[in-house]
Amino acid sequence: MASADKRTLDFHTGDEVIAEIQRLRRDGYTKTKQWNLTQICEHLTATMAGGMDGFGFRLPWILRATIVKWIFNRMLRTRKMSSGPTLDRLKPQSEAGPDDDAVIDHCIAVVERAQGFAGPLDDYPFLDNLKVEDWQQFCWMHAGHHLGFLSPNQQSESTQR
């Protein structure tokens, strides 16, 4: 399947992200890019947990205040995210193959934690003065971006987007 078949998903809550992860795990899917559900969940876990717990690095101030701020605000405004390079520390370590329920369950737990997260985000590596609500919306959009590369095997009318 070609990447042109990517679904457009626009989640506004962690509950919506969790429901889609559970649906893909339950009904199965076809990949339209290289990562499977386990690998996507591993990546989402790393990015969300890193936002809450720290990544151990920060981009230079000039990037946080200019380019990254502009891109982030554009994403929030348009609710669209483009593919780009993934930092090595955020790439999944799992091999392609059968999905790993433990990794997926851990991701769901991290999504639940992110949904209830109250901050602060003082050391967020990519932006300064980031509001928790904006970070959460970024997390849900980011999840939609990656989960959109998995095409469900079964779609009911109530879950089509």
Coordinates of N, CA, C and O in Angstrom, one line a residue:
M1 N 0.8 -1.2 0.0 CA 0.0 0.0 0.0 C 0.9 1.2 0.0 O 1.9 1.3 0.7
A2 N 0.6 2.2 -0.7 CA 1.4 3.4 -0.9 C 1.1 4.4 0.3 O 0.0 4.4 0.8
S3 N 2.0 5.3 0.6 CA 1.8 6.2 1.6 C 0.7 7.2 1.3 O 0.2 7.9 2.2
A4 N 0.3 7.3 0.0 CA -0.9 8.2 -0.3 C -2.1 7.7 0.3 O -3.1 8.4 0.4
D5 N -2.2 6.5 0.8 CA -3.3 5.9 1.5 C -3.4 6.3 3.0 O -4.2 5.7 3.7
K6 N -2.5 7.2 3.4 CA -2.5 7.6 4.8 C -3.9 8.2 5.2 O -4.4 9.0 4.5
R7 N -4.4 7.8 6.4 CA -5.6 8.3 6.9 C -5.3 9.7 7.5 O -4.3 9.9 8.1
T8 N -6.3 10.5 7.5 CA -6.3 11.8 8.3 C -7.0 11.6 9.6 O -8.3 11.4 9.5
L9 N -6.3 11.6 10.7 CA -6.9 11.5 12.0 C -6.7 12.8 12.8 O -5.6 13.3 12.8
D10 N -7.7 13.3 13.4 CA -7.6 14.5 14.2 C -8.2 14.3 15.6 O -9.4 14.5 15.8
F11 N -7.3 13.8 16.5 CA -7.7 13.5 17.8 C -7.7 14.8 18.7 O -6.7 15.6 18.5
H12 N -8.6 14.9 19.6 CA -8.6 16.1 20.5 C -8.5 15.7 21.9 O -8.4 16.5 22.8
T13 N -8.5 14.4 22.2 CA -8.3 13.9 23.6 C -7.5 12.6 23.5 O -7.4 11.9 22.5
G14 N -6.9 12.3 24.7 CA -6.2 11.1 24.8 C -7.1 9.9 24.7 O -6.7 8.8 24.2
D15 N -8.3 10.0 25.2 CA -9.3 8.9 25.1 C -9.5 8.5 23.6 O -9.6 7.3 23.3
E16 N -9.5 9.5 22.7 CA -9.7 9.2 21.3 C -8.4 8.4 20.8 O -8.6 7.5 20.0
V17 N -7.3 8.8 21.2 CA -6.0 8.1 20.8 C -6.1 6.7 21.3 O -5.8 5.8 20.5
I18 N -6.4 6.5 22.6 CA -6.5 5.2 23.1 C -7.5 4.3 22.4 O -7.2 3.1 22.1
A19 N -8.7 4.8 22.1 CA -9.7 4.1 21.4 C -9.2 3.6 20.0 O -9.4 2.5 19.6
E20 N -8.4 4.5 19.3 CA -7.9 4.1 18.0 C -6.8 3.0 18.2 O -6.7 2.1 17.4
I21 N -5.9 3.2 19.2 CA -4.9 2.1 19.4 C -5.6 0.8 19.7 O -5.2 -0.2 19.1
Q22 N -6.6 0.8 20.5 CA -7.2 -0.5 20.9 C -8.0 -1.0 19.7 O -8.0 -2.3 19.5
R23 N -8.6 -0.2 18.8 CA -9.2 -0.7 17.6 C -8.2 -1.3 16.7 O -8.5 -2.4 16.1
L24 N -7.1 -0.7 16.5 CA -6.1 -1.2 15.6 C -5.6 -2.6 16.1 O -5.4 -3.5 15.3
R25 N -5.4 -2.6 17.4 CA -4.9 -3.9 18.0 C -5.9 -5.0 17.9 O -5.6 -6.1 17.5
R26 N -7.2 -4.6 18.1 CA -8.3 -5.6 18.1 C -8.6 -6.1 16.6 O -8.7 -7.3 16.4
D27 N -8.7 -5.2 15.7 CA -9.2 -5.5 14.3 C -8.0 -5.8 13.4 O -8.3 -6.3 12.3
G28 N -6.8 -5.4 13.7 CA -5.7 -5.6 12.8 C -5.6 -4.4 11.8 O -6.5 -3.5 11.8
Y29 N -4.6 -4.4 11.0 CA -4.3 -3.2 10.2 C -3.3 -3.6 9.1 O -2.7 -4.7 9.2
T30 N -3.2 -2.7 8.2 CA -2.2 -2.8 7.1 C -1.3 -1.6 7.3 O -1.8 -0.4 7.4
K31 N 0.0 -1.7 7.3 CA 1.0 -0.6 7.3 C 1.0 0.1 6.0 O 1.1 -0.6 4.9
T32 N 1.1 1.4 6.0 CA 1.3 2.1 4.7 C 2.7 2.8 4.7 O 3.1 3.4 3.7
K33 N 3.4 2.6 5.8 CA 4.8 3.0 6.0 C 5.5 1.9 6.7 O 5.0 0.8 6.8
Q34 N 6.6 2.2 7.3 CA 7.5 1.2 7.9 C 7.2 0.7 9.3 O 7.4 -0.4 9.6
W35 N 6.6 1.5 10.1 CA 6.4 1.1 11.5 C 5.1 0.4 11.7 O 4.0 0.8 11.2
N36 N 5.1 -0.6 12.6 CA 3.9 -1.3 13.0 C 3.3 -0.6 14.2 O 3.9 0.4 14.7
L37 N 2.2 -1.1 14.8 CA 1.6 -0.5 15.9 C 2.5 -0.5 17.1 O 2.6 0.5 17.8
T38 N 3.2 -1.6 17.4 CA 4.2 -1.6 18.5 C 5.2 -0.5 18.4 O 5.5 0.2 19.3
Q39 N 5.8 -0.3 17.2 CA 6.8 0.7 17.0 C 6.2 2.1 17.1 O 6.9 3.0 17.7
I40 N 5.0 2.3 16.6 CA 4.4 3.6 16.7 C 4.2 3.9 18.2 O 4.4 5.0 18.7
C41 N 3.6 2.9 18.9 CA 3.4 3.1 20.4 C 4.7 3.4 21.1 O 4.7 4.2 22.0
E42 N 5.7 2.7 20.7 CA 7.0 2.9 21.4 C 7.5 4.4 21.2 O 7.9 5.1 22.1
H43 N 7.3 4.9 19.9 CA 7.7 6.2 19.6 C 6.8 7.2 20.4 O 7.3 8.2 20.9
L44 N 5.5 7.0 20.4 CA 4.6 7.9 21.1 C 4.9 7.9 22.6 O 4.9 9.0 23.2
T45 N 5.2 6.8 23.1 CA 5.6 6.7 24.6 C 6.8 7.5 24.8 O 6.8 8.3 25.8
A46 N 7.8 7.4 24.0 CA 9.1 8.2 24.2 C 8.8 9.7 24.1 O 9.3 10.4 24.9
T47 N 8.0 10.1 23.2 CA 7.8 11.6 23.0 C 6.9 12.1 24.1 O 7.2 13.2 24.7
M48 N 5.8 11.4 24.5 CA 5.0 11.9 25.6 C 5.7 11.8 26.9 O 5.6 12.8 27.7
A49 N 6.3 10.7 27.3 CA 7.0 10.6 28.5 C 8.1 11.6 28.6 O 8.4 12.2 29.7
G50 N 8.8 11.8 27.5 CA 9.9 12.8 27.5 C 9.4 14.2 27.7 O 10.0 15.0 28.4
G51 N 8.2 14.5 27.2 CA 7.6 15.8 27.5 C 7.3 16.0 29.0 O 7.5 17.1 29.5
M52 N 6.9 15.0 29.6 CA 6.5 15.0 31.1 C 7.7 14.9 32.0 O 7.8 15.6 33.0
D53 N 8.7 14.1 31.6 CA 9.8 13.7 32.5 C 11.1 14.4 32.1 O 12.0 14.3 32.9
G54 N 11.1 14.9 30.9 CA 12.4 15.5 30.4 C 13.1 14.6 29.4 O 13.0 13.4 29.5
F55 N 13.7 15.2 28.5 CA 14.4 14.5 27.4 C 15.9 14.5 27.7 O 16.7 13.8 27.1
G56 N 16.4 15.4 28.6 CA 17.8 15.4 28.9 C 18.6 16.3 27.9 O 19.8 16.3 27.9
F57 N 17.9 17.1 27.1 CA 18.5 18.1 26.2 C 17.5 19.2 25.9 O 16.3 19.1 26.2
R58 N 18.0 20.3 25.4 CA 17.2 21.4 24.9 C 17.8 21.9 23.6 O 19.0 22.0 23.5
L59 N 17.0 22.2 22.7 CA 17.5 22.9 21.5 C 18.0 24.3 21.8 O 17.6 24.9 22.8
P60 N 18.9 24.8 21.0 CA 19.3 26.2 21.3 C 18.2 27.2 21.3 O 17.2 27.0 20.6
W61 N 18.3 28.2 22.2 CA 17.3 29.2 22.4 C 16.8 29.8 21.1 O 15.6 29.9 20.9
I62 N 17.7 30.1 20.2 CA 17.3 30.7 18.9 C 16.3 29.9 18.1 O 15.4 30.3 17.5
L63 N 16.5 28.6 18.1 CA 15.6 27.6 17.4 C 14.3 27.5 18.1 O 13.2 27.5 17.5
R64 N 14.3 27.5 19.4 CA 13.1 27.4 20.2 C 12.2 28.6 20.0 O 11.0 28.5 20.0
A65 N 12.9 29.8 19.9 CA 12.2 31.0 19.8 C 11.7 31.4 18.4 O 10.9 32.3 18.3
T66 N 12.2 30.8 17.4 CA 11.9 31.2 16.0 C 11.3 30.0 15.2 O 10.1 29.9 15.2
I67 N 12.1 29.2 14.6 CA 11.6 28.2 13.7 C 10.7 27.2 14.3 O 9.6 27.0 13.8
V68 N 11.1 26.6 15.4 CA 10.3 25.6 16.1 C 9.0 26.2 16.6 O 7.9 25.6 16.4
K69 N 9.0 27.4 17.1 CA 7.8 28.1 17.6 C 6.9 28.4 16.4 O 5.7 28.1 16.5
W70 N 7.4 28.8 15.3 CA 6.6 29.1 14.1 C 5.9 27.8 13.6 O 4.7 27.7 13.4
I71 N 6.7 26.7 13.5 CA 6.2 25.4 13.0 C 5.1 24.9 14.0 O 4.1 24.4 13.6
F72 N 5.4 25.0 15.3 CA 4.5 24.4 16.3 C 3.1 25.2 16.2 O 2.1 24.6 16.2
N73 N 3.2 26.5 16.2 CA 2.0 27.3 16.2 C 1.2 27.1 14.9 O 0.0 27.0 14.9
R74 N 1.9 26.8 13.8 CA 1.2 26.5 12.5 C 0.5 25.2 12.6 O -0.6 25.0 12.2
M75 N 1.2 24.2 13.3 CA 0.5 22.9 13.5 C -0.7 23.0 14.3 O -1.7 22.4 14.0
L76 N -0.6 23.7 15.4 CA -1.8 23.9 16.2 C -3.0 24.6 15.5 O -4.1 24.2 15.7
R77 N -2.6 25.6 14.7 CA -3.6 26.3 13.9 C -4.3 25.4 12.8 O -5.5 25.4 12.7
T78 N -3.5 24.7 12.1 CA -4.0 23.9 11.0 C -4.4 22.5 11.3 O -5.1 21.8 10.6
R79 N -3.9 22.0 12.5 CA -4.1 20.7 13.0 C -3.6 19.7 12.0 O -4.1 18.6 11.8
K80 N -2.4 20.0 11.3 CA -1.8 19.1 10.4 C -0.3 19.0 10.7 O 0.3 20.0 11.2
M81 N 0.3 17.9 10.5 CA 1.7 17.6 10.8 C 2.3 16.9 9.6 O 1.7 16.0 9.1
S82 N 3.4 17.4 9.2 CA 4.2 16.8 8.1 C 5.2 15.8 8.6 O 5.6 15.9 9.8
S83 N 5.5 14.8 7.8 CA 6.6 13.9 8.2 C 7.9 14.6 8.2 O 8.2 15.5 7.4
G84 N 8.8 14.2 9.1 CA 10.1 14.8 9.1 C 11.1 13.7 9.7 O 10.6 12.6 10.1
P85 N 12.3 14.1 9.9 CA 13.3 13.2 10.5 C 12.9 12.9 12.0 O 12.5 13.8 12.6
T86 N 13.2 11.7 12.4 CA 13.0 11.4 13.8 C 14.3 11.3 14.5 O 15.2 10.7 14.0
L87 N 14.4 12.0 15.7 CA 15.6 11.9 16.5 C 15.9 10.5 16.8 O 15.0 9.7 17.1
D88 N 17.2 10.1 16.8 CA 17.5 8.7 17.1 C 17.0 8.2 18.4 O 16.5 7.1 18.5
R89 N 17.0 9.1 19.4 CA 16.5 8.7 20.8 C 15.0 8.5 20.8 O 14.5 7.9 21.8
L90 N 14.3 8.9 19.8 CA 12.9 8.7 19.7 C 12.4 7.6 18.7 O 11.2 7.4 18.6
K91 N 13.4 7.0 18.1 CA 13.1 6.0 17.1 C 12.8 4.7 17.9 O 13.4 4.4 18.9
P92 N 11.8 3.9 17.4 CA 11.5 2.6 18.1 C 12.7 1.7 18.1 O 13.4 1.6 17.1
Q93 N 12.9 0.9 19.1 CA 13.9 -0.1 19.2 C 13.4 -1.5 18.8 O 14.2 -2.4 18.6
S94 N 12.1 -1.6 18.9 CA 11.4 -2.9 18.6 C 11.6 -3.2 17.1 O 11.6 -2.4 16.2
E95 N 11.8 -4.5 16.8 CA 11.9 -5.0 15.5 C 10.5 -5.1 14.9 O 9.5 -5.3 15.6
A96 N 10.4 -5.0 13.5 CA 9.2 -5.2 12.9 C 8.8 -6.6 13.1 O 9.6 -7.5 13.1
G97 N 7.5 -6.9 13.2 CA 7.0 -8.2 13.4 C 5.7 -8.2 14.2 O 5.0 -7.2 14.1
P98 N 5.4 -9.3 14.9 CA 4.1 -9.3 15.6 C 4.1 -8.2 16.7 O 5.1 -7.8 17.2
D99 N 2.9 -7.6 16.9 CA 2.8 -6.6 17.9 C 3.0 -7.1 19.3 O 2.7 -8.3 19.6
D100 N 3.5 -6.3 20.2 CA 3.9 -6.6 21.5 C 2.8 -5.9 22.5 O 2.8 -4.7 22.6
D101 N 1.9 -6.7 23.0 CA 0.9 -6.1 23.9 C 1.4 -5.3 25.1 O 0.8 -4.3 25.5
A102 N 2.6 -5.7 25.6 CA 3.2 -5.0 26.8 C 3.5 -3.6 26.3 O 3.3 -2.6 27.1
V103 N 4.1 -3.4 25.2 CA 4.5 -2.1 24.7 C 3.3 -1.3 24.4 O 3.2 -0.1 24.7
I104 N 2.3 -1.9 23.8 CA 1.0 -1.1 23.5 C 0.3 -0.7 24.8 O -0.1 0.4 24.9
D105 N 0.2 -1.6 25.8 CA -0.4 -1.3 27.1 C 0.4 -0.2 27.8 O -0.2 0.7 28.4
H106 N 1.7 -0.2 27.7 CA 2.5 0.8 28.3 C 2.2 2.2 27.6 O 2.1 3.2 28.3
C107 N 2.1 2.2 26.3 CA 1.7 3.4 25.6 C 0.4 3.9 26.0 O 0.2 5.2 26.3
I108 N -0.6 3.1 26.2 CA -1.9 3.5 26.6 C -1.8 4.1 28.0 O -2.4 5.2 28.3
A109 N -1.0 3.6 28.9 CA -0.9 4.1 30.2 C -0.2 5.5 30.2 O -0.6 6.4 30.9
V110 N 0.8 5.7 29.3 CA 1.4 7.0 29.1 C 0.5 8.0 28.5 O 0.4 9.2 28.9
V111 N -0.4 7.6 27.6 CA -1.4 8.5 27.0 C -2.4 8.9 28.1 O -2.7 10.1 28.2
E112 N -2.8 8.0 29.0 CA -3.6 8.4 30.1 C -2.9 9.4 31.0 O -3.6 10.3 31.5
R113 N -1.7 9.1 31.3 CA -0.9 10.0 32.2 C -0.8 11.4 31.5 O -0.9 12.4 32.2
A114 N -0.5 11.4 30.2 CA -0.4 12.7 29.5 C -1.7 13.5 29.5 O -1.7 14.7 29.7
Q115 N -2.8 12.8 29.4 CA -4.1 13.4 29.4 C -4.4 14.1 30.8 O -5.0 15.1 30.8
G116 N -3.9 13.5 31.9 CA -4.1 14.1 33.2 C -2.9 15.0 33.6 O -3.0 15.5 34.7
F117 N -1.9 15.2 32.8 CA -0.7 15.9 33.2 C -1.0 17.4 33.4 O -1.7 18.0 32.5
A118 N -0.6 18.0 34.5 CA -0.8 19.4 34.8 C 0.4 20.2 34.6 O 0.3 21.4 34.9
G119 N 1.5 19.7 34.3 CA 2.7 20.5 34.1 C 3.6 20.3 35.3 O 3.4 19.5 36.2
P120 N 4.7 21.1 35.3 CA 5.1 22.1 34.4 C 5.9 21.5 33.2 O 6.3 20.4 33.3
L121 N 6.0 22.3 32.2 CA 6.8 22.0 31.0 C 8.0 22.9 30.9 O 8.4 23.3 29.8
D122 N 8.6 23.3 32.0 CA 9.7 24.3 32.0 C 10.9 23.9 31.2 O 11.5 24.8 30.6
D123 N 11.2 22.7 31.2 CA 12.4 22.2 30.5 C 12.1 21.5 29.1 O 12.9 20.8 28.6
Y124 N 11.0 21.8 28.6 CA 10.6 21.2 27.3 C 11.7 21.6 26.3 O 12.0 22.7 26.2
P125 N 12.2 20.6 25.6 CA 13.4 20.9 24.8 C 13.2 21.7 23.5 O 14.1 22.2 23.0
F126 N 11.9 21.7 23.0 CA 11.7 22.3 21.7 C 11.1 23.7 21.8 O 11.2 24.4 20.8
L127 N 10.5 24.1 22.9 CA 9.8 25.4 23.0 C 9.9 25.9 24.4 O 10.0 25.2 25.4
D128 N 9.8 27.2 24.5 CA 9.7 27.9 25.8 C 8.3 28.3 26.1 O 7.5 28.5 25.2
N129 N 7.9 28.4 27.4 CA 6.6 28.9 27.8 C 5.4 28.1 27.1 O 4.4 28.7 26.8
L130 N 5.6 26.8 27.0 CA 4.6 26.0 26.4 C 3.5 25.7 27.4 O 3.7 25.2 28.5
K131 N 2.2 26.0 27.0 CA 1.1 25.7 27.8 C 0.8 24.2 27.7 O 0.9 23.5 26.7
V132 N 0.4 23.6 28.9 CA 0.2 22.2 28.9 C -0.9 21.8 27.9 O -0.8 20.7 27.2
E133 N -2.0 22.6 27.8 CA -3.1 22.3 26.9 C -2.6 22.2 25.4 O -3.0 21.4 24.6
D134 N -1.6 23.1 25.1 CA -1.1 23.1 23.7 C -0.2 21.9 23.5 O -0.2 21.2 22.4
W135 N 0.6 21.5 24.5 CA 1.4 20.3 24.5 C 0.5 19.1 24.3 O 0.8 18.2 23.5
Q136 N -0.6 19.0 25.0 CA -1.5 17.9 24.9 C -2.1 17.8 23.5 O -2.1 16.7 22.9
Q137 N -2.5 18.9 23.0 CA -3.0 18.9 21.6 C -2.0 18.4 20.6 O -2.3 17.7 19.7
F138 N -0.7 18.9 20.8 CA 0.3 18.4 20.0 C 0.5 16.9 20.1 O 0.6 16.2 19.1
C139 N 0.4 16.4 21.3 CA 0.5 14.9 21.5 C -0.6 14.2 20.8 O -0.3 13.1 20.1
W140 N -1.8 14.7 20.8 CA -2.9 14.0 20.2 C -2.7 14.1 18.6 O -3.0 13.1 17.9
M141 N -2.3 15.2 18.1 CA -2.1 15.4 16.7 C -0.9 14.5 16.2 O -1.0 13.8 15.2
H142 N 0.1 14.4 17.0 CA 1.3 13.6 16.7 C 0.8 12.1 16.7 O 1.2 11.4 15.7
A143 N 0.0 11.7 17.6 CA -0.5 10.3 17.6 C -1.3 10.1 16.3 O -1.2 9.0 15.7
G144 N -2.2 11.0 16.0 CA -3.0 10.9 14.8 C -2.1 10.8 13.5 O -2.4 10.0 12.6
H145 N -1.1 11.6 13.5 CA -0.1 11.5 12.3 C 0.4 10.1 12.2 O 0.3 9.6 11.1
H146 N 0.9 9.6 13.2 CA 1.5 8.2 13.1 C 0.5 7.1 12.9 O 0.7 6.2 12.1
L147 N -0.6 7.1 13.7 CA -1.6 6.1 13.6 C -2.3 6.1 12.2 O -2.8 5.1 11.8
G148 N -2.2 7.3 11.6 CA -2.8 7.4 10.3 C -2.1 6.6 9.2 O -2.7 6.3 8.1
F149 N -0.9 6.1 9.5 CA -0.1 5.3 8.6 C -0.5 3.8 8.7 O 0.0 3.0 8.0
L150 N -1.5 3.5 9.6 CA -2.0 2.1 9.8 C -3.4 2.2 9.3 O -4.2 2.9 9.8
S151 N -3.7 1.3 8.3 CA -5.1 1.2 7.8 C -5.8 0.1 8.4 O -5.4 -1.1 8.3
P152 N -6.9 0.3 9.2 CA -7.6 -0.8 9.8 C -8.1 -1.8 8.9 O -8.6 -1.5 7.8
N153 N -8.1 -3.1 9.3 CA -8.6 -4.1 8.5 C -10.2 -4.1 8.4 O -10.7 -4.4 7.4
Q154 N -10.8 -3.6 9.5 CA -12.3 -3.5 9.5 C -12.6 -2.1 9.9 O -12.1 -1.6 10.9
Q155 N -13.5 -1.5 9.2 CA -14.0 -0.1 9.6 C -15.5 -0.1 9.7 O -16.1 -0.4 8.7
S156 N -16.0 0.2 10.8 CA -17.4 0.4 10.9 C -17.7 1.8 10.6 O -16.9 2.7 10.7
E157 N -19.0 2.1 10.3 CA -19.3 3.5 9.9 C -19.1 4.5 11.1 O -18.7 5.6 10.9
S158 N -19.2 4.0 12.3 CA -19.0 4.9 13.5 C -17.6 5.2 13.7 O -17.3 6.2 14.4
T159 N -16.6 4.5 13.1 CA -15.2 4.8 13.4 C -14.5 5.3 12.2 O -13.4 5.6 12.2
Q160 N -15.2 5.5 11.0 CA -14.6 6.1 9.9 C -14.3 7.5 10.1 O -15.1 8.2 10.7
R161 N -13.2 8.0 9.6 CA -12.8 9.4 9.8 C -12.5 10.0 8.5 O -11.9 9.5 7.6

